[in-house]
Amino acid sequence: MKLLEGKVVLITGGSTGIGRAAAIGAARHGADVAINYASSDDKAASCVAEIEALGQRALAMKGDVADPATAGDFVDKAVAAFGRVDVMVSNAGICPFHAFLDMPVETVDRTFRVNLHGAYYMVQAAANQMVKQGEGGAIVAVSSISALVGGEYQTHYTPTKAGVHSLMQSAAIALGKHGIRCNSVLPGTILTEINRDDLADQDKRDRVTARIPLGRLGEADDLAGPIVFLASDMAQYVTGAALLVDGGAFVNLQ
Ligand SMILES: NC(=O)C1=CN([C@@H]2O[C@H](COP(=O)(O)OP(=O)(O)OC[C@H]3O[C@@H](n4cnc5c(N)ncnc54)[C@H](OP(=O)(O)O)[C@@H]3O)[C@@H](O)[C@H]2O)C=CC1
Ligand SMILES: C[C@H](O)[C@@H]1OC(=O)[C@H](O)[C@@H]1O
């Protein structure tokens, strides 16, 4: 069964990792897909090609989500190409691991602007388009297990993920009257570009893996199903929810 047949899905940070897996997953479920990305031109082009090979329409738009203007441009470009917006997956993010006591101001500022401000502008721009269309919609934000627990080298990052989780709760209230559902996924540790260097440390990798009841680190594709589900009408009465996708890591205290 195709869960997103005829829908138009927008995904930020769709060139690699979780965003790319969500883009391909949405296309497999019958959606036309627009991706935004920051710098990886070749990877964005190959994502578009993969979606088109599945028989769906696709486009990629380069742009920094931290710039408020990018959100409106992305939505306008998707509407010009595909006519409407049914789903926004706000996924783009960075995690430049760094110790707390000497954290550079620029690193804090950039991480907040990309992860939190960027999500805010994208969600707002998509919501305005959905309200204009008058037929509801679905917004899925990629938050993190890090919205709920901390990380020594992520003091600038975990607050952004808690913020994204909170944004989805408040947006669910603000947009419910328009039939727009807002939910977040909370991935655990998923092997992608964002943590390639961090998880090159075998000790850390082993420690993280040991905490996961399902016995392995996540793959980007592990997020595709949960994101497609929350975006689809299968989740028609789900809003303001947060879905952990972490192999059980969060609940594994002892
Ligand atoms: N991997 C993990 O363990 C977890 C990841 N997450 C979250 O998942 C999301 C995706 O990360 P993940 O797939 O792991 O990492 P990747 O590094 O593989 O993907 C990040 C994506 O975001 C894009 N991006 C980065 N900065 C910007 C920007 N300023 N403007 C627009 N696009 C941008 C990148 O584009 P480009 O390639 O062009 O630079 C890329 O498409 C992030 O929000 C992250 O916080 C949450 C929990 C766990
Ligand atoms: C990038 C990290 O490995 C990853 O990001 C998250 O949000 C998870 O909590 C992991 O720490």
PDB file of C-alpha atoms and ligand atoms in Angstrom:
ATOM      1  CA  MET A   1       0.000   0.000   0.000  1.00  0.00           C
ATOM      2  CA  LYS A   2       1.317   3.468  -0.925  1.00  0.00           C
ATOM      3  CA  LEU A   3       0.821   5.890   1.961  1.00  0.00           C
ATOM      4  CA  LEU A   4       1.626   9.202   0.242  1.00  0.00           C
ATOM      5  CA  GLU A   5       0.078   8.718  -3.208  1.00  0.00           C
ATOM      6  CA  GLY A   6      -0.434  12.082  -4.925  1.00  0.00           C
ATOM      7  CA  LYS A   7       1.097  14.103  -2.093  1.00  0.00           C
ATOM      8  CA  VAL A   8       3.814  16.731  -2.380  1.00  0.00           C
ATOM      9  CA  VAL A   9       6.490  16.334   0.270  1.00  0.00           C
ATOM     10  CA  LEU A  10       9.187  18.914   1.094  1.00  0.00           C
ATOM     11  CA  ILE A  11      12.279  17.828   3.016  1.00  0.00           C
ATOM     12  CA  THR A  12      15.105  20.016   4.288  1.00  0.00           C
ATOM     13  CA  GLY A  13      18.569  18.475   4.360  1.00  0.00           C
ATOM     14  CA  GLY A  14      17.607  15.891   1.768  1.00  0.00           C
ATOM     15  CA  SER A  15      20.983  15.339   0.129  1.00  0.00           C
ATOM     16  CA  THR A  16      22.316  12.808   2.650  1.00  0.00           C
ATOM     17  CA  GLY A  17      21.489  10.738   5.711  1.00  0.00           C
ATOM     18  CA  ILE A  18      18.040  10.769   7.293  1.00  0.00           C
ATOM     19  CA  GLY A  19      16.626  13.440   4.973  1.00  0.00           C
ATOM     20  CA  ARG A  20      17.671  11.521   1.894  1.00  0.00           C
ATOM     21  CA  ALA A  21      16.240   8.270   3.253  1.00  0.00           C
ATOM     22  CA  ALA A  22      12.976  10.077   4.027  1.00  0.00           C
ATOM     23  CA  ALA A  23      12.904  11.572   0.512  1.00  0.00           C
ATOM     24  CA  ILE A  24      13.371   8.183  -1.162  1.00  0.00           C
ATOM     25  CA  GLY A  25      10.907   6.607   1.286  1.00  0.00           C
ATOM     26  CA  ALA A  26       8.278   9.240   0.471  1.00  0.00           C
ATOM     27  CA  ALA A  27       8.793   8.701  -3.267  1.00  0.00           C
ATOM     28  CA  ARG A  28       8.423   4.927  -2.824  1.00  0.00           C
ATOM     29  CA  HIS A  29       5.081   5.732  -1.220  1.00  0.00           C
ATOM     30  CA  GLY A  30       3.918   7.745  -4.234  1.00  0.00           C
ATOM     31  CA  ALA A  31       4.926  11.309  -3.323  1.00  0.00           C
ATOM     32  CA  ASP A  32       6.543  13.974  -5.457  1.00  0.00           C
ATOM     33  CA  VAL A  33       9.449  15.334  -3.459  1.00  0.00           C
ATOM     34  CA  ALA A  34      11.327  18.622  -3.157  1.00  0.00           C
ATOM     35  CA  ILE A  35      14.555  18.610  -1.204  1.00  0.00           C
ATOM     36  CA  ASN A  36      16.576  21.467   0.190  1.00  0.00           C
ATOM     37  CA  TYR A  37      20.298  21.095   0.950  1.00  0.00           C
ATOM     38  CA  ALA A  38      23.310  23.231   1.880  1.00  0.00           C
ATOM     39  CA  SER A  39      26.320  22.274  -0.219  1.00  0.00           C
ATOM     40  CA  SER A  40      26.340  18.694  -1.557  1.00  0.00           C
ATOM     41  CA  ASP A  41      25.334  19.373  -5.174  1.00  0.00           C
ATOM     42  CA  ASP A  42      26.203  15.904  -6.474  1.00  0.00           C
ATOM     43  CA  LYS A  43      24.415  14.084  -3.662  1.00  0.00           C
ATOM     44  CA  ALA A  44      21.331  16.257  -4.067  1.00  0.00           C
ATOM     45  CA  ALA A  45      21.320  15.578  -7.813  1.00  0.00           C
ATOM     46  CA  SER A  46      21.645  11.843  -7.229  1.00  0.00           C
ATOM     47  CA  CYS A  47      18.750  11.928  -4.752  1.00  0.00           C
ATOM     48  CA  VAL A  48      16.613  13.653  -7.392  1.00  0.00           C
ATOM     49  CA  ALA A  49      17.671  11.050  -9.970  1.00  0.00           C
ATOM     50  CA  GLU A  50      16.794   8.205  -7.608  1.00  0.00           C
ATOM     51  CA  ILE A  51      13.337   9.649  -6.972  1.00  0.00           C
ATOM     52  CA  GLU A  52      12.717  10.157 -10.691  1.00  0.00           C
ATOM     53  CA  ALA A  53      13.775   6.564 -11.333  1.00  0.00           C
ATOM     54  CA  LEU A  54      10.939   5.574  -9.002  1.00  0.00           C
ATOM     55  CA  GLY A  55       8.535   7.384 -11.345  1.00  0.00           C
ATOM     56  CA  GLN A  56       7.965  10.432  -9.137  1.00  0.00           C
ATOM     57  CA  ARG A  57       8.769  14.094  -9.730  1.00  0.00           C
ATOM     58  CA  ALA A  58      11.613  15.667  -7.780  1.00  0.00           C
ATOM     59  CA  LEU A  59      13.561  18.885  -7.419  1.00  0.00           C
ATOM     60  CA  ALA A  60      16.459  20.077  -5.311  1.00  0.00           C
ATOM     61  CA  MET A  61      17.000  23.618  -4.058  1.00  0.00           C
ATOM     62  CA  LYS A  62      20.284  24.710  -2.547  1.00  0.00           C
ATOM     63  CA  GLY A  63      19.919  27.100   0.389  1.00  0.00           C
ATOM     64  CA  ASP A  64      20.927  27.748   3.963  1.00  0.00           C
ATOM     65  CA  VAL A  65      17.957  27.078   6.269  1.00  0.00           C
ATOM     66  CA  ALA A  66      19.446  29.546   8.778  1.00  0.00           C
ATOM     67  CA  ASP A  67      18.555  32.327   6.342  1.00  0.00           C
ATOM     68  CA  PRO A  68      14.866  33.143   6.868  1.00  0.00           C
ATOM     69  CA  ALA A  69      14.458  33.861   3.144  1.00  0.00           C
ATOM     70  CA  THR A  70      15.342  30.262   2.217  1.00  0.00           C
ATOM     71  CA  ALA A  71      12.103  28.898   3.663  1.00  0.00           C
ATOM     72  CA  GLY A  72       9.808  31.050   1.525  1.00  0.00           C
ATOM     73  CA  ASP A  73      11.940  30.424  -1.560  1.00  0.00           C
ATOM     74  CA  PHE A  74      11.823  26.649  -1.000  1.00  0.00           C
ATOM     75  CA  VAL A  75       8.053  26.567  -0.565  1.00  0.00           C
ATOM     76  CA  ASP A  76       7.508  28.876  -3.570  1.00  0.00           C
ATOM     77  CA  LYS A  77       9.754  26.735  -5.769  1.00  0.00           C
ATOM     78  CA  ALA A  78       7.957  23.544  -4.761  1.00  0.00           C
ATOM     79  CA  VAL A  79       4.537  25.127  -5.386  1.00  0.00           C
ATOM     80  CA  ALA A  80       5.670  26.428  -8.786  1.00  0.00           C
ATOM     81  CA  ALA A  81       6.843  22.954  -9.760  1.00  0.00           C
ATOM     82  CA  PHE A  82       4.262  20.675  -8.114  1.00  0.00           C
ATOM     83  CA  GLY A  83       1.306  22.957  -7.359  1.00  0.00           C
ATOM     84  CA  ARG A  84       1.025  22.492  -3.604  1.00  0.00           C
ATOM     85  CA  VAL A  85       2.598  21.406  -0.316  1.00  0.00           C
ATOM     86  CA  ASP A  86       1.092  18.538   1.678  1.00  0.00           C
ATOM     87  CA  VAL A  87       3.994  17.589   3.931  1.00  0.00           C
ATOM     88  CA  MET A  88       7.037  19.367   5.353  1.00  0.00           C
ATOM     89  CA  VAL A  89       9.821  17.292   6.886  1.00  0.00           C
ATOM     90  CA  SER A  90      12.114  19.692   8.755  1.00  0.00           C
ATOM     91  CA  ASN A  91      15.308  17.711   9.009  1.00  0.00           C
ATOM     92  CA  ALA A  92      18.389  19.801   8.151  1.00  0.00           C
ATOM     93  CA  GLY A  93      20.836  19.969  11.014  1.00  0.00           C
ATOM     94  CA  ILE A  94      24.438  20.108  12.156  1.00  0.00           C
ATOM     95  CA  CYS A  95      26.281  18.803  15.209  1.00  0.00           C
ATOM     96  CA  PRO A  96      29.850  20.132  15.419  1.00  0.00           C
ATOM     97  CA  PHE A  97      30.979  18.206  18.498  1.00  0.00           C
ATOM     98  CA  HIS A  98      32.898  20.434  20.955  1.00  0.00           C
ATOM     99  CA  ALA A  99      33.690  20.639  24.684  1.00  0.00           C
ATOM    100  CA  PHE A 100      31.557  22.987  26.800  1.00  0.00           C
ATOM    101  CA  LEU A 101      34.034  25.214  28.640  1.00  0.00           C
ATOM    102  CA  ASP A 102      35.730  26.611  25.544  1.00  0.00           C
ATOM    103  CA  MET A 103      32.821  26.416  23.125  1.00  0.00           C
ATOM    104  CA  PRO A 104      33.258  29.161  20.499  1.00  0.00           C
ATOM    105  CA  VAL A 105      30.446  31.699  20.335  1.00  0.00           C
ATOM    106  CA  GLU A 106      30.198  31.202  16.562  1.00  0.00           C
ATOM    107  CA  THR A 107      29.663  27.453  16.970  1.00  0.00           C
ATOM    108  CA  VAL A 108      26.798  27.964  19.412  1.00  0.00           C
ATOM    109  CA  ASP A 109      25.269  30.644  17.236  1.00  0.00           C
ATOM    110  CA  ARG A 110      25.509  28.650  14.009  1.00  0.00           C
ATOM    111  CA  THR A 111      24.135  25.464  15.567  1.00  0.00           C
ATOM    112  CA  PHE A 112      21.141  27.320  17.006  1.00  0.00           C
ATOM    113  CA  ARG A 113      20.504  29.151  13.752  1.00  0.00           C
ATOM    114  CA  VAL A 114      20.633  26.085  11.528  1.00  0.00           C
ATOM    115  CA  ASN A 115      18.892  23.578  13.790  1.00  0.00           C
ATOM    116  CA  LEU A 116      16.297  25.669  15.585  1.00  0.00           C
ATOM    117  CA  HIS A 117      15.769  28.925  13.700  1.00  0.00           C
ATOM    118  CA  GLY A 118      15.949  27.005  10.421  1.00  0.00           C
ATOM    119  CA  ALA A 119      13.255  24.584  11.569  1.00  0.00           C
ATOM    120  CA  TYR A 120      11.089  27.461  12.772  1.00  0.00           C
ATOM    121  CA  TYR A 121      11.185  29.336   9.451  1.00  0.00           C
ATOM    122  CA  MET A 122      10.591  26.193   7.386  1.00  0.00           C
ATOM    123  CA  VAL A 123       7.670  25.009   9.502  1.00  0.00           C
ATOM    124  CA  GLN A 124       6.129  28.487   9.421  1.00  0.00           C
ATOM    125  CA  ALA A 125       6.505  28.855   5.641  1.00  0.00           C
ATOM    126  CA  ALA A 126       5.028  25.404   4.971  1.00  0.00           C
ATOM    127  CA  ALA A 127       2.174  26.020   7.402  1.00  0.00           C
ATOM    128  CA  ASN A 128       1.251  29.304   5.680  1.00  0.00           C
ATOM    129  CA  GLN A 129       1.080  27.524   2.322  1.00  0.00           C
ATOM    130  CA  MET A 130      -1.025  24.705   3.806  1.00  0.00           C
ATOM    131  CA  VAL A 131      -3.423  27.208   5.405  1.00  0.00           C
ATOM    132  CA  LYS A 132      -3.723  28.969   2.034  1.00  0.00           C
ATOM    133  CA  GLN A 133      -4.573  25.656   0.356  1.00  0.00           C
ATOM    134  CA  GLY A 134      -7.237  24.981   3.030  1.00  0.00           C
ATOM    135  CA  GLU A 135      -6.892  21.192   3.065  1.00  0.00           C
ATOM    136  CA  GLY A 136      -4.684  20.583   6.090  1.00  0.00           C
ATOM    137  CA  GLY A 137      -1.299  18.938   5.972  1.00  0.00           C
ATOM    138  CA  ALA A 138       1.396  17.231   7.980  1.00  0.00           C
ATOM    139  CA  ILE A 139       4.649  18.502   9.431  1.00  0.00           C
ATOM    140  CA  VAL A 140       7.306  16.139  10.759  1.00  0.00           C
ATOM    141  CA  ALA A 141      10.378  17.543  12.486  1.00  0.00           C
ATOM    142  CA  VAL A 142      13.527  15.531  13.019  1.00  0.00           C
ATOM    143  CA  SER A 143      14.329  16.177  16.666  1.00  0.00           C
ATOM    144  CA  SER A 144      16.407  13.636  18.593  1.00  0.00           C
ATOM    145  CA  ILE A 145      16.738  11.428  21.642  1.00  0.00           C
ATOM    146  CA  SER A 146      18.968  14.389  22.541  1.00  0.00           C
ATOM    147  CA  ALA A 147      15.830  16.407  23.234  1.00  0.00           C
ATOM    148  CA  LEU A 148      15.469  14.226  26.326  1.00  0.00           C
ATOM    149  CA  VAL A 149      19.037  13.433  27.394  1.00  0.00           C
ATOM    150  CA  GLY A 150      22.393  15.205  27.271  1.00  0.00           C
ATOM    151  CA  GLY A 151      25.789  14.847  25.634  1.00  0.00           C
ATOM    152  CA  GLU A 152      29.134  16.112  26.943  1.00  0.00           C
ATOM    153  CA  TYR A 153      30.188  17.485  23.563  1.00  0.00           C
ATOM    154  CA  GLN A 154      26.693  18.506  22.516  1.00  0.00           C
ATOM    155  CA  THR A 155      25.800  21.319  24.957  1.00  0.00           C
ATOM    156  CA  HIS A 156      25.059  23.609  22.004  1.00  0.00           C
ATOM    157  CA  TYR A 157      23.197  20.890  20.078  1.00  0.00           C
ATOM    158  CA  THR A 158      20.860  19.185  22.554  1.00  0.00           C
ATOM    159  CA  PRO A 159      18.996  22.430  23.389  1.00  0.00           C
ATOM    160  CA  THR A 160      18.212  22.856  19.683  1.00  0.00           C
ATOM    161  CA  LYS A 161      16.711  19.370  19.550  1.00  0.00           C
ATOM    162  CA  ALA A 162      14.644  20.053  22.692  1.00  0.00           C
ATOM    163  CA  GLY A 163      13.570  23.270  20.977  1.00  0.00           C
ATOM    164  CA  VAL A 164      12.475  21.466  17.829  1.00  0.00           C
ATOM    165  CA  HIS A 165      10.483  18.977  19.931  1.00  0.00           C
ATOM    166  CA  SER A 166       8.826  21.899  21.739  1.00  0.00           C
ATOM    167  CA  LEU A 167       8.181  23.719  18.459  1.00  0.00           C
ATOM    168  CA  MET A 168       6.198  20.730  17.203  1.00  0.00           C
ATOM    169  CA  GLN A 169       4.096  20.672  20.380  1.00  0.00           C
ATOM    170  CA  SER A 170       3.206  24.364  20.153  1.00  0.00           C
ATOM    171  CA  ALA A 171       2.719  24.247  16.385  1.00  0.00           C
ATOM    172  CA  ALA A 172       0.340  21.296  16.841  1.00  0.00           C
ATOM    173  CA  ILE A 173      -1.823  23.546  19.020  1.00  0.00           C
ATOM    174  CA  ALA A 174      -1.533  26.577  16.740  1.00  0.00           C
ATOM    175  CA  LEU A 175      -2.285  24.635  13.559  1.00  0.00           C
ATOM    176  CA  GLY A 176      -4.805  22.020  14.712  1.00  0.00           C
ATOM    177  CA  LYS A 177      -7.709  24.275  13.707  1.00  0.00           C
ATOM    178  CA  HIS A 178      -6.345  24.212  10.153  1.00  0.00           C
ATOM    179  CA  GLY A 179      -6.137  20.422  10.063  1.00  0.00           C
ATOM    180  CA  ILE A 180      -2.345  20.528  10.080  1.00  0.00           C
ATOM    181  CA  ARG A 181      -0.707  17.835  12.202  1.00  0.00           C
ATOM    182  CA  CYS A 182       2.723  18.443  13.729  1.00  0.00           C
ATOM    183  CA  ASN A 183       4.866  15.647  15.120  1.00  0.00           C
ATOM    184  CA  SER A 184       8.513  14.885  15.703  1.00  0.00           C
ATOM    185  CA  VAL A 185      10.715  11.848  15.392  1.00  0.00           C
ATOM    186  CA  LEU A 186      13.455  11.392  17.977  1.00  0.00           C
ATOM    187  CA  PRO A 187      16.231   9.333  16.383  1.00  0.00           C
ATOM    188  CA  GLY A 188      18.854   7.711  18.578  1.00  0.00           C
ATOM    189  CA  THR A 189      22.342   7.288  17.137  1.00  0.00           C
ATOM    190  CA  ILE A 190      22.075   6.845  13.388  1.00  0.00           C
ATOM    191  CA  LEU A 191      25.152   6.296  11.204  1.00  0.00           C
ATOM    192  CA  THR A 192      25.365   9.305   8.884  1.00  0.00           C
ATOM    193  CA  GLU A 193      27.774  12.043   7.825  1.00  0.00           C
ATOM    194  CA  ILE A 194      26.928  14.065  10.941  1.00  0.00           C
ATOM    195  CA  ASN A 195      28.696  11.603  13.257  1.00  0.00           C
ATOM    196  CA  ARG A 196      31.170   9.915  10.921  1.00  0.00           C
ATOM    197  CA  ASP A 197      34.186  11.416  12.747  1.00  0.00           C
ATOM    198  CA  ASP A 198      32.711  11.071  16.228  1.00  0.00           C
ATOM    199  CA  LEU A 199      31.942   7.383  15.738  1.00  0.00           C
ATOM    200  CA  ALA A 200      35.339   6.695  14.201  1.00  0.00           C
ATOM    201  CA  ASP A 201      36.339   6.403  17.869  1.00  0.00           C
ATOM    202  CA  GLN A 202      35.767   2.661  18.336  1.00  0.00           C
ATOM    203  CA  ASP A 203      35.453   2.948  22.135  1.00  0.00           C
ATOM    204  CA  LYS A 204      32.663   5.456  21.812  1.00  0.00           C
ATOM    205  CA  ARG A 205      30.981   3.411  19.114  1.00  0.00           C
ATOM    206  CA  ASP A 206      31.076   0.310  21.312  1.00  0.00           C
ATOM    207  CA  ARG A 207      29.730   2.200  24.337  1.00  0.00           C
ATOM    208  CA  VAL A 208      26.850   3.676  22.363  1.00  0.00           C
ATOM    209  CA  THR A 209      26.030   0.346  20.739  1.00  0.00           C
ATOM    210  CA  ALA A 210      26.099  -1.467  24.091  1.00  0.00           C
ATOM    211  CA  ARG A 211      23.270   0.748  25.308  1.00  0.00           C
ATOM    212  CA  ILE A 212      20.936  -0.228  22.466  1.00  0.00           C
ATOM    213  CA  PRO A 213      18.609  -3.169  23.254  1.00  0.00           C
ATOM    214  CA  LEU A 214      18.215  -3.956  19.547  1.00  0.00           C
ATOM    215  CA  GLY A 215      21.996  -4.402  19.429  1.00  0.00           C
ATOM    216  CA  ARG A 216      23.040  -2.099  16.597  1.00  0.00           C
ATOM    217  CA  LEU A 217      23.421   1.548  15.658  1.00  0.00           C
ATOM    218  CA  GLY A 218      20.666   2.960  13.488  1.00  0.00           C
ATOM    219  CA  GLU A 219      20.731   3.359   9.701  1.00  0.00           C
ATOM    220  CA  ALA A 220      19.201   6.355   7.939  1.00  0.00           C
ATOM    221  CA  ASP A 221      16.610   4.052   6.426  1.00  0.00           C
ATOM    222  CA  ASP A 222      15.332   3.195   9.922  1.00  0.00           C
ATOM    223  CA  LEU A 223      13.784   6.672   9.959  1.00  0.00           C
ATOM    224  CA  ALA A 224      12.043   6.459   6.587  1.00  0.00           C
ATOM    225  CA  GLY A 225       9.110   4.341   7.805  1.00  0.00           C
ATOM    226  CA  PRO A 226       8.345   6.395  10.929  1.00  0.00           C
ATOM    227  CA  ILE A 227       8.548   9.676   8.972  1.00  0.00           C
ATOM    228  CA  VAL A 228       6.333   8.375   6.147  1.00  0.00           C
ATOM    229  CA  PHE A 229       3.842   7.058   8.713  1.00  0.00           C
ATOM    230  CA  LEU A 230       3.587  10.371  10.582  1.00  0.00           C
ATOM    231  CA  ALA A 231       3.277  12.230   7.261  1.00  0.00           C
ATOM    232  CA  SER A 232       0.490   9.961   6.058  1.00  0.00           C
ATOM    233  CA  ASP A 233      -3.232   9.730   6.708  1.00  0.00           C
ATOM    234  CA  MET A 234      -2.520   6.533   8.687  1.00  0.00           C
ATOM    235  CA  ALA A 235      -1.570   9.005  11.428  1.00  0.00           C
ATOM    236  CA  GLN A 236      -4.642  11.212  10.894  1.00  0.00           C
ATOM    237  CA  TYR A 237      -5.359  11.546  14.652  1.00  0.00           C
ATOM    238  CA  VAL A 238      -1.714  11.896  15.718  1.00  0.00           C
ATOM    239  CA  THR A 239      -0.505  15.415  16.462  1.00  0.00           C
ATOM    240  CA  GLY A 240       1.869  16.876  19.042  1.00  0.00           C
ATOM    241  CA  ALA A 241       3.484  13.463  19.398  1.00  0.00           C
ATOM    242  CA  ALA A 242       7.167  12.526  19.571  1.00  0.00           C
ATOM    243  CA  LEU A 243       8.248   9.115  18.319  1.00  0.00           C
ATOM    244  CA  LEU A 244      11.533   7.708  19.608  1.00  0.00           C
ATOM    245  CA  VAL A 245      13.353   5.768  16.879  1.00  0.00           C
ATOM    246  CA  ASP A 246      16.383   4.647  18.847  1.00  0.00           C
ATOM    247  CA  GLY A 247      16.457   0.854  19.068  1.00  0.00           C
ATOM    248  CA  GLY A 248      15.358   1.218  22.689  1.00  0.00           C
ATOM    249  CA  ALA A 249      18.379   3.242  23.856  1.00  0.00           C
ATOM    250  CA  PHE A 250      16.389   5.831  25.814  1.00  0.00           C
ATOM    251  CA  VAL A 251      14.608   3.400  28.108  1.00  0.00           C
ATOM    252  CA  ASN A 252      17.740   1.343  28.786  1.00  0.00           C
ATOM    253  CA  LEU A 253      18.796   2.615  32.213  1.00  0.00           C
ATOM    254  CA  GLN A 254      20.047  -0.670  33.676  1.00  0.00           C
TER     255      GLN A 254
HETATM  256  N1  LIG B   1      22.598  10.853  12.819  1.00  0.00           N
HETATM  257  C1  LIG B   1      22.102  10.841  14.062  1.00  0.00           C
HETATM  258  O1  LIG B   1      22.539  10.073  14.929  1.00  0.00           O
HETATM  259  C2  LIG B   1      20.981  11.735  14.421  1.00  0.00           C
HETATM  260  C3  LIG B   1      20.605  12.806  13.638  1.00  0.00           C
HETATM  261  N2  LIG B   1      19.560  13.609  14.038  1.00  0.00           N
HETATM  262  C4  LIG B   1      19.149  14.739  13.233  1.00  0.00           C
HETATM  263  O2  LIG B   1      18.850  14.307  11.928  1.00  0.00           O
HETATM  264  C5  LIG B   1      18.976  15.405  11.036  1.00  0.00           C
HETATM  265  C6  LIG B   1      19.702  14.937   9.796  1.00  0.00           C
HETATM  266  O3  LIG B   1      21.017  14.586  10.159  1.00  0.00           O
HETATM  267  P1  LIG B   1      21.795  13.356   9.512  1.00  0.00           P
HETATM  268  O4  LIG B   1      21.021  12.775   8.418  1.00  0.00           O
HETATM  269  O5  LIG B   1      22.206  12.500  10.625  1.00  0.00           O
HETATM  270  O6  LIG B   1      23.111  14.105   9.015  1.00  0.00           O
HETATM  271  P2  LIG B   1      23.737  14.392   7.585  1.00  0.00           P
HETATM  272  O7  LIG B   1      24.943  15.209   7.864  1.00  0.00           O
HETATM  273  O8  LIG B   1      23.879  13.140   6.803  1.00  0.00           O
HETATM  274  O9  LIG B   1      22.638  15.277   6.837  1.00  0.00           O
HETATM  275  C7  LIG B   1      22.465  16.632   7.131  1.00  0.00           C
HETATM  276  C8  LIG B   1      21.644  17.256   6.025  1.00  0.00           C
HETATM  277  O10 LIG B   1      21.344  18.605   6.406  1.00  0.00           O
HETATM  278  C9  LIG B   1      21.797  19.467   5.375  1.00  0.00           C
HETATM  279  N3  LIG B   1      22.194  20.740   5.958  1.00  0.00           N
HETATM  280  C10 LIG B   1      23.149  20.969   6.893  1.00  0.00           C
HETATM  281  N4  LIG B   1      23.210  22.282   7.171  1.00  0.00           N
HETATM  282  C11 LIG B   1      22.271  22.880   6.408  1.00  0.00           C
HETATM  283  C12 LIG B   1      21.865  24.218   6.214  1.00  0.00           C
HETATM  284  N5  LIG B   1      22.425  25.220   6.895  1.00  0.00           N
HETATM  285  N6  LIG B   1      20.888  24.474   5.321  1.00  0.00           N
HETATM  286  C13 LIG B   1      20.313  23.478   4.618  1.00  0.00           C
HETATM  287  N7  LIG B   1      20.651  22.192   4.742  1.00  0.00           N
HETATM  288  C14 LIG B   1      21.629  21.893   5.631  1.00  0.00           C
HETATM  289  C15 LIG B   1      22.942  18.748   4.704  1.00  0.00           C
HETATM  290  O11 LIG B   1      23.129  19.278   3.402  1.00  0.00           O
HETATM  291  P3  LIG B   1      24.564  19.173   2.662  1.00  0.00           P
HETATM  292  O12 LIG B   1      24.863  17.696   2.518  1.00  0.00           O
HETATM  293  O13 LIG B   1      24.359  19.813   1.355  1.00  0.00           O
HETATM  294  O14 LIG B   1      25.545  19.872   3.545  1.00  0.00           O
HETATM  295  C16 LIG B   1      22.380  17.330   4.705  1.00  0.00           C
HETATM  296  O15 LIG B   1      21.453  17.195   3.667  1.00  0.00           O
HETATM  297  C17 LIG B   1      19.678  16.514  11.821  1.00  0.00           C
HETATM  298  O16 LIG B   1      18.712  17.468  12.205  1.00  0.00           O
HETATM  299  C18 LIG B   1      20.214  15.798  13.040  1.00  0.00           C
HETATM  300  O17 LIG B   1      20.297  16.640  14.148  1.00  0.00           O
HETATM  301  C19 LIG B   1      18.873  13.372  15.178  1.00  0.00           C
HETATM  302  C20 LIG B   1      19.214  12.336  15.974  1.00  0.00           C
HETATM  303  C21 LIG B   1      20.287  11.451  15.668  1.00  0.00           C
HETATM  304  C1  LIG B   2      25.180  13.291  15.884  1.00  0.00           C
HETATM  305  C2  LIG B   2      25.075  12.403  17.067  1.00  0.00           C
HETATM  306  O1  LIG B   2      25.796  11.231  16.867  1.00  0.00           O
HETATM  307  C3  LIG B   2      23.654  12.011  17.293  1.00  0.00           C
HETATM  308  O2  LIG B   2      22.851  13.156  17.195  1.00  0.00           O
HETATM  309  C4  LIG B   2      21.823  12.994  17.955  1.00  0.00           C
HETATM  310  O3  LIG B   2      20.911  13.769  18.006  1.00  0.00           O
HETATM  311  C5  LIG B   2      21.926  11.741  18.746  1.00  0.00           C
HETATM  312  O4  LIG B   2      21.573  11.984  20.044  1.00  0.00           O
HETATM  313  C6  LIG B   2      23.353  11.364  18.606  1.00  0.00           C
HETATM  314  O5  LIG B   2      24.115  11.931  19.633  1.00  0.00           O
END
